[in-house]
Amino acid sequence: MKSLIAGNWKMNGLMASLAEIERLGGLLKGGASAEVLICPPATLIAAMAPAARAIGAEVGGQDCHPKASGAHTGDIAAEMLKDAGASYVIVGHSERRADHGESSAVVKAKAEAARRAGLTPIVCVGETEAERRAGKQEAVVGEQLAGSLPDGAGPLVIAYEPVWAIGTGLTPTIEDIAAMHRFIRQKAGAGVRILYGGSVKPSNAAEILAVEDVNGALVGGASLKADDFYAIISAA
Ligand code: PGA
């Protein structure tokens, strides 16, 4: 299975940031053994898509609404992301689950909307620090998977992102990453790419990406600088 290295820019990036794509292209020089994806803020998708395509990368959204259109001020439909040039969309990121109160049922509806629009959903799951300390990580992630994954067959990526590892510099042990990815693999089946996310950086990427059932990474902070993102892509 070809690895997927996905950058999640979150609420970062202006038009000037498109220069990072050109810098990344210069580093990649037309070749990467991994599939490369960048999920910029929605405002940049249309402008970034041709630039990304030119360097062999793809673009994705960070969220979508379950409906295709309608009276939903401020929201963006999966069909609109597709129209702007996206091929993936992240759904159920822990920041959306926390900041916008998104339940697994809502995340599932968004994942199904992504497929309806012709996008591959990247469904995020992961436990909090308290849940891991209580030994409940598999129960929590199992429940999130049961509630959030789209029904039926179709493209799907799952991202395991422990909430306590996001933006903190902390990561689970390699053994803990391996155990959780094995657990998710049992639930998701053989054909689904399972990404690890949470403080992935150039210094730990090779070790994490070598773990069985880790099929790539979802990278936040370290995806904003072309040099760091390139180092992670090279580690895959
Ligand atoms: P981080 O974020 O790499 O900055 O920890 C990962 C994510 O939230 O997708």
XYZ file of C-alpha atoms and ligand atoms in Angstrom:
245
model
C 0.000 0.000 0.000
C 1.468 3.373 -1.018
C 1.895 5.707 1.966
C -0.108 8.910 2.158
C 1.576 11.931 3.716
C -1.097 14.543 4.365
C -0.482 18.079 5.589
C -3.201 19.733 7.643
C -2.592 23.466 7.569
C -5.538 24.137 9.923
C -6.329 27.894 10.148
C -2.976 28.933 8.727
C -2.052 30.270 5.322
C -2.605 33.277 3.076
C -2.147 33.589 -0.691
C 1.570 34.234 -0.059
C 1.809 30.741 1.489
C 1.356 29.196 -1.965
C 5.093 29.823 -2.344
C 5.598 26.852 0.018
C 4.125 24.588 -2.687
C 6.689 25.816 -5.164
C 9.441 25.292 -2.582
C 8.154 21.790 -1.907
C 8.131 21.087 -5.646
C 11.755 22.156 -5.859
C 12.662 19.720 -3.081
C 10.614 16.838 -4.521
C 12.023 17.383 -8.024
C 9.112 15.498 -9.553
C 9.529 12.358 -7.448
C 8.121 11.022 -4.181
C 7.477 7.408 -3.298
C 4.572 8.512 -1.088
C 1.317 10.148 -2.170
C 1.429 13.794 -1.055
C -1.653 15.735 0.053
C -2.055 19.250 1.418
C -5.242 20.374 3.161
C -5.074 24.189 3.266
C -7.820 26.498 4.517
C -10.795 26.448 2.134
C -9.891 29.924 0.860
C -6.720 28.536 -0.736
C -7.996 25.309 -2.298
C -8.863 26.670 -5.741
C -5.588 28.572 -6.054
C -3.478 25.752 -4.645
C -4.966 22.903 -6.703
C -3.179 23.627 -10.016
C 0.088 24.427 -8.211
C -0.131 21.166 -6.276
C -0.983 19.158 -9.387
C 2.087 20.624 -11.100
C 4.342 19.114 -8.415
C 2.503 15.771 -8.287
C 0.588 16.535 -5.074
C -3.118 16.736 -4.288
C -5.234 19.101 -2.204
C -8.014 18.413 0.257
C -10.478 20.177 2.523
C -10.429 20.211 6.329
C -14.185 19.796 6.820
C -17.420 19.680 4.834
C -21.150 19.980 5.444
C -23.285 16.817 5.110
C -25.630 18.488 2.587
C -24.805 19.338 -1.023
C -26.283 22.859 -0.881
C -28.781 24.963 1.020
C -29.289 27.569 3.718
C -26.198 26.877 5.879
C -24.372 30.174 6.285
C -20.605 29.812 6.425
C -20.558 26.109 5.617
C -18.911 24.430 2.629
C -20.317 21.392 0.802
C -18.154 18.463 -0.258
C -19.301 19.173 -3.826
C -17.816 22.681 -3.543
C -14.471 21.291 -2.380
C -14.481 18.884 -5.302
C -15.365 21.716 -7.681
C -12.448 23.780 -6.306
C -10.001 20.962 -7.062
C -9.927 18.874 -3.874
C -9.703 15.082 -3.930
C -9.816 14.402 -0.160
C -11.506 15.932 2.872
C -10.656 15.536 6.558
C -13.752 14.894 8.702
C -14.095 14.559 12.460
C -10.765 16.127 13.393
C -10.622 16.362 17.194
C -10.507 20.166 16.953
C -13.859 20.067 15.112
C -15.284 17.491 17.503
C -14.252 19.738 20.429
C -14.728 23.270 19.048
C -17.919 22.584 17.098
C -19.425 19.785 19.165
C -19.389 17.356 16.254
C -20.754 13.942 17.235
C -19.719 10.734 15.506
C -23.129 10.727 13.772
C -22.352 14.124 12.230
C -18.874 12.947 11.235
C -20.389 9.879 9.558
C -22.810 12.082 7.590
C -19.869 14.237 6.470
C -17.852 11.178 5.429
C -20.797 9.940 3.374
C -21.156 13.414 1.821
C -17.498 13.269 0.826
C -18.038 10.001 -1.041
C -21.207 11.341 -2.652
C -19.130 14.228 -4.042
C -16.336 11.984 -5.275
C -13.890 12.817 -2.485
C -12.024 10.382 -0.225
C -12.907 11.051 3.425
C -10.112 11.039 6.018
C -11.988 10.133 9.188
C -10.149 11.141 12.380
C -10.363 9.257 15.662
C -8.361 9.371 18.883
C -8.557 9.324 22.657
C -7.908 12.107 25.178
C -5.124 11.958 27.737
C -7.558 11.073 30.541
C -9.040 8.268 28.456
C -5.598 6.789 27.809
C -4.603 7.094 31.450
C -7.756 5.139 32.302
C -6.817 2.468 29.737
C -9.943 3.240 27.693
C -8.232 4.132 24.401
C -9.457 1.097 22.466
C -12.994 1.421 23.804
C -13.079 5.105 22.813
C -11.565 4.627 19.366
C -13.746 1.557 18.756
C -16.840 3.585 19.550
C -15.699 6.470 17.329
C -15.073 4.064 14.446
C -18.441 2.369 14.884
C -20.197 5.747 14.865
C -18.145 7.738 12.350
C -17.263 5.453 9.451
C -19.429 5.757 6.332
C -21.782 2.916 5.448
C -21.163 0.789 2.377
C -18.133 0.407 0.163
C -16.014 3.254 -1.165
C -12.766 5.114 -0.673
C -11.754 5.642 2.956
C -8.751 6.769 4.976
C -8.672 6.638 8.779
C -6.390 8.896 10.816
C -5.530 7.878 14.376
C -4.727 11.081 16.228
C -4.474 10.873 20.010
C -5.841 14.242 21.180
C -3.041 14.629 23.727
C -0.392 14.250 21.012
C -1.727 16.994 18.727
C 0.454 20.090 18.746
C 2.118 19.083 22.037
C 5.355 17.477 20.878
C 4.256 14.306 22.696
C 3.720 11.003 20.890
C 2.652 7.557 22.069
C 5.355 4.906 22.267
C 5.995 2.955 19.082
C 4.409 -0.071 20.804
C 1.275 1.926 21.621
C 1.015 3.215 18.030
C 1.442 -0.349 16.722
C -1.222 -1.708 19.089
C -3.788 0.931 18.152
C -3.178 0.602 14.417
C -3.534 -3.192 14.717
C -6.822 -2.627 16.560
C -8.080 -0.219 13.860
C -6.960 -2.597 11.092
C -9.123 -5.373 12.589
C -12.150 -3.069 12.461
C -11.467 -1.373 9.115
C -10.238 -4.228 6.932
C -7.194 -4.720 4.756
C -7.746 -2.117 2.023
C -8.048 1.008 4.206
C -5.096 3.338 4.715
C -4.556 4.126 8.394
C -2.579 7.313 9.078
C -0.943 8.292 12.357
C -1.234 11.949 13.391
C -0.041 13.965 16.378
C 3.347 15.703 16.621
C 4.832 13.949 13.582
C 8.078 15.744 12.708
C 11.249 15.075 10.721
C 12.970 13.550 13.777
C 10.303 10.893 14.516
C 8.691 10.294 11.101
C 10.870 7.385 9.938
C 10.340 5.400 13.138
C 6.562 5.965 13.151
C 6.109 5.301 9.426
C 7.973 1.993 9.743
C 5.320 0.597 12.115
C 3.129 -2.136 10.655
C -0.341 -0.873 9.737
C 0.855 2.745 9.695
C 0.158 3.693 6.081
C 1.110 7.333 6.288
C 0.844 10.431 8.446
C -1.453 13.389 9.053
C 0.882 16.260 9.816
C -0.121 19.597 11.336
C 2.555 22.061 12.422
C 5.399 20.389 10.538
C 3.486 20.601 7.232
C 3.593 24.401 7.157
C 7.281 24.590 6.232
C 8.279 22.937 2.956
C 11.614 21.737 4.373
C 10.059 19.899 7.316
C 7.212 18.482 5.248
C 9.674 17.290 2.627
C 11.755 15.554 5.299
C 8.654 13.666 6.474
C 7.692 12.736 2.905
C 11.238 11.451 2.373
C 10.970 9.302 5.502
C 7.950 7.451 4.084
P 0.327 18.317 14.767
O -1.212 18.209 14.303
O 1.153 17.572 13.750
O 0.613 19.795 14.796
O 0.418 17.684 16.119
C -1.700 17.041 13.708
C -3.172 17.209 13.374
O -3.912 17.783 14.183
O -3.621 16.782 12.301
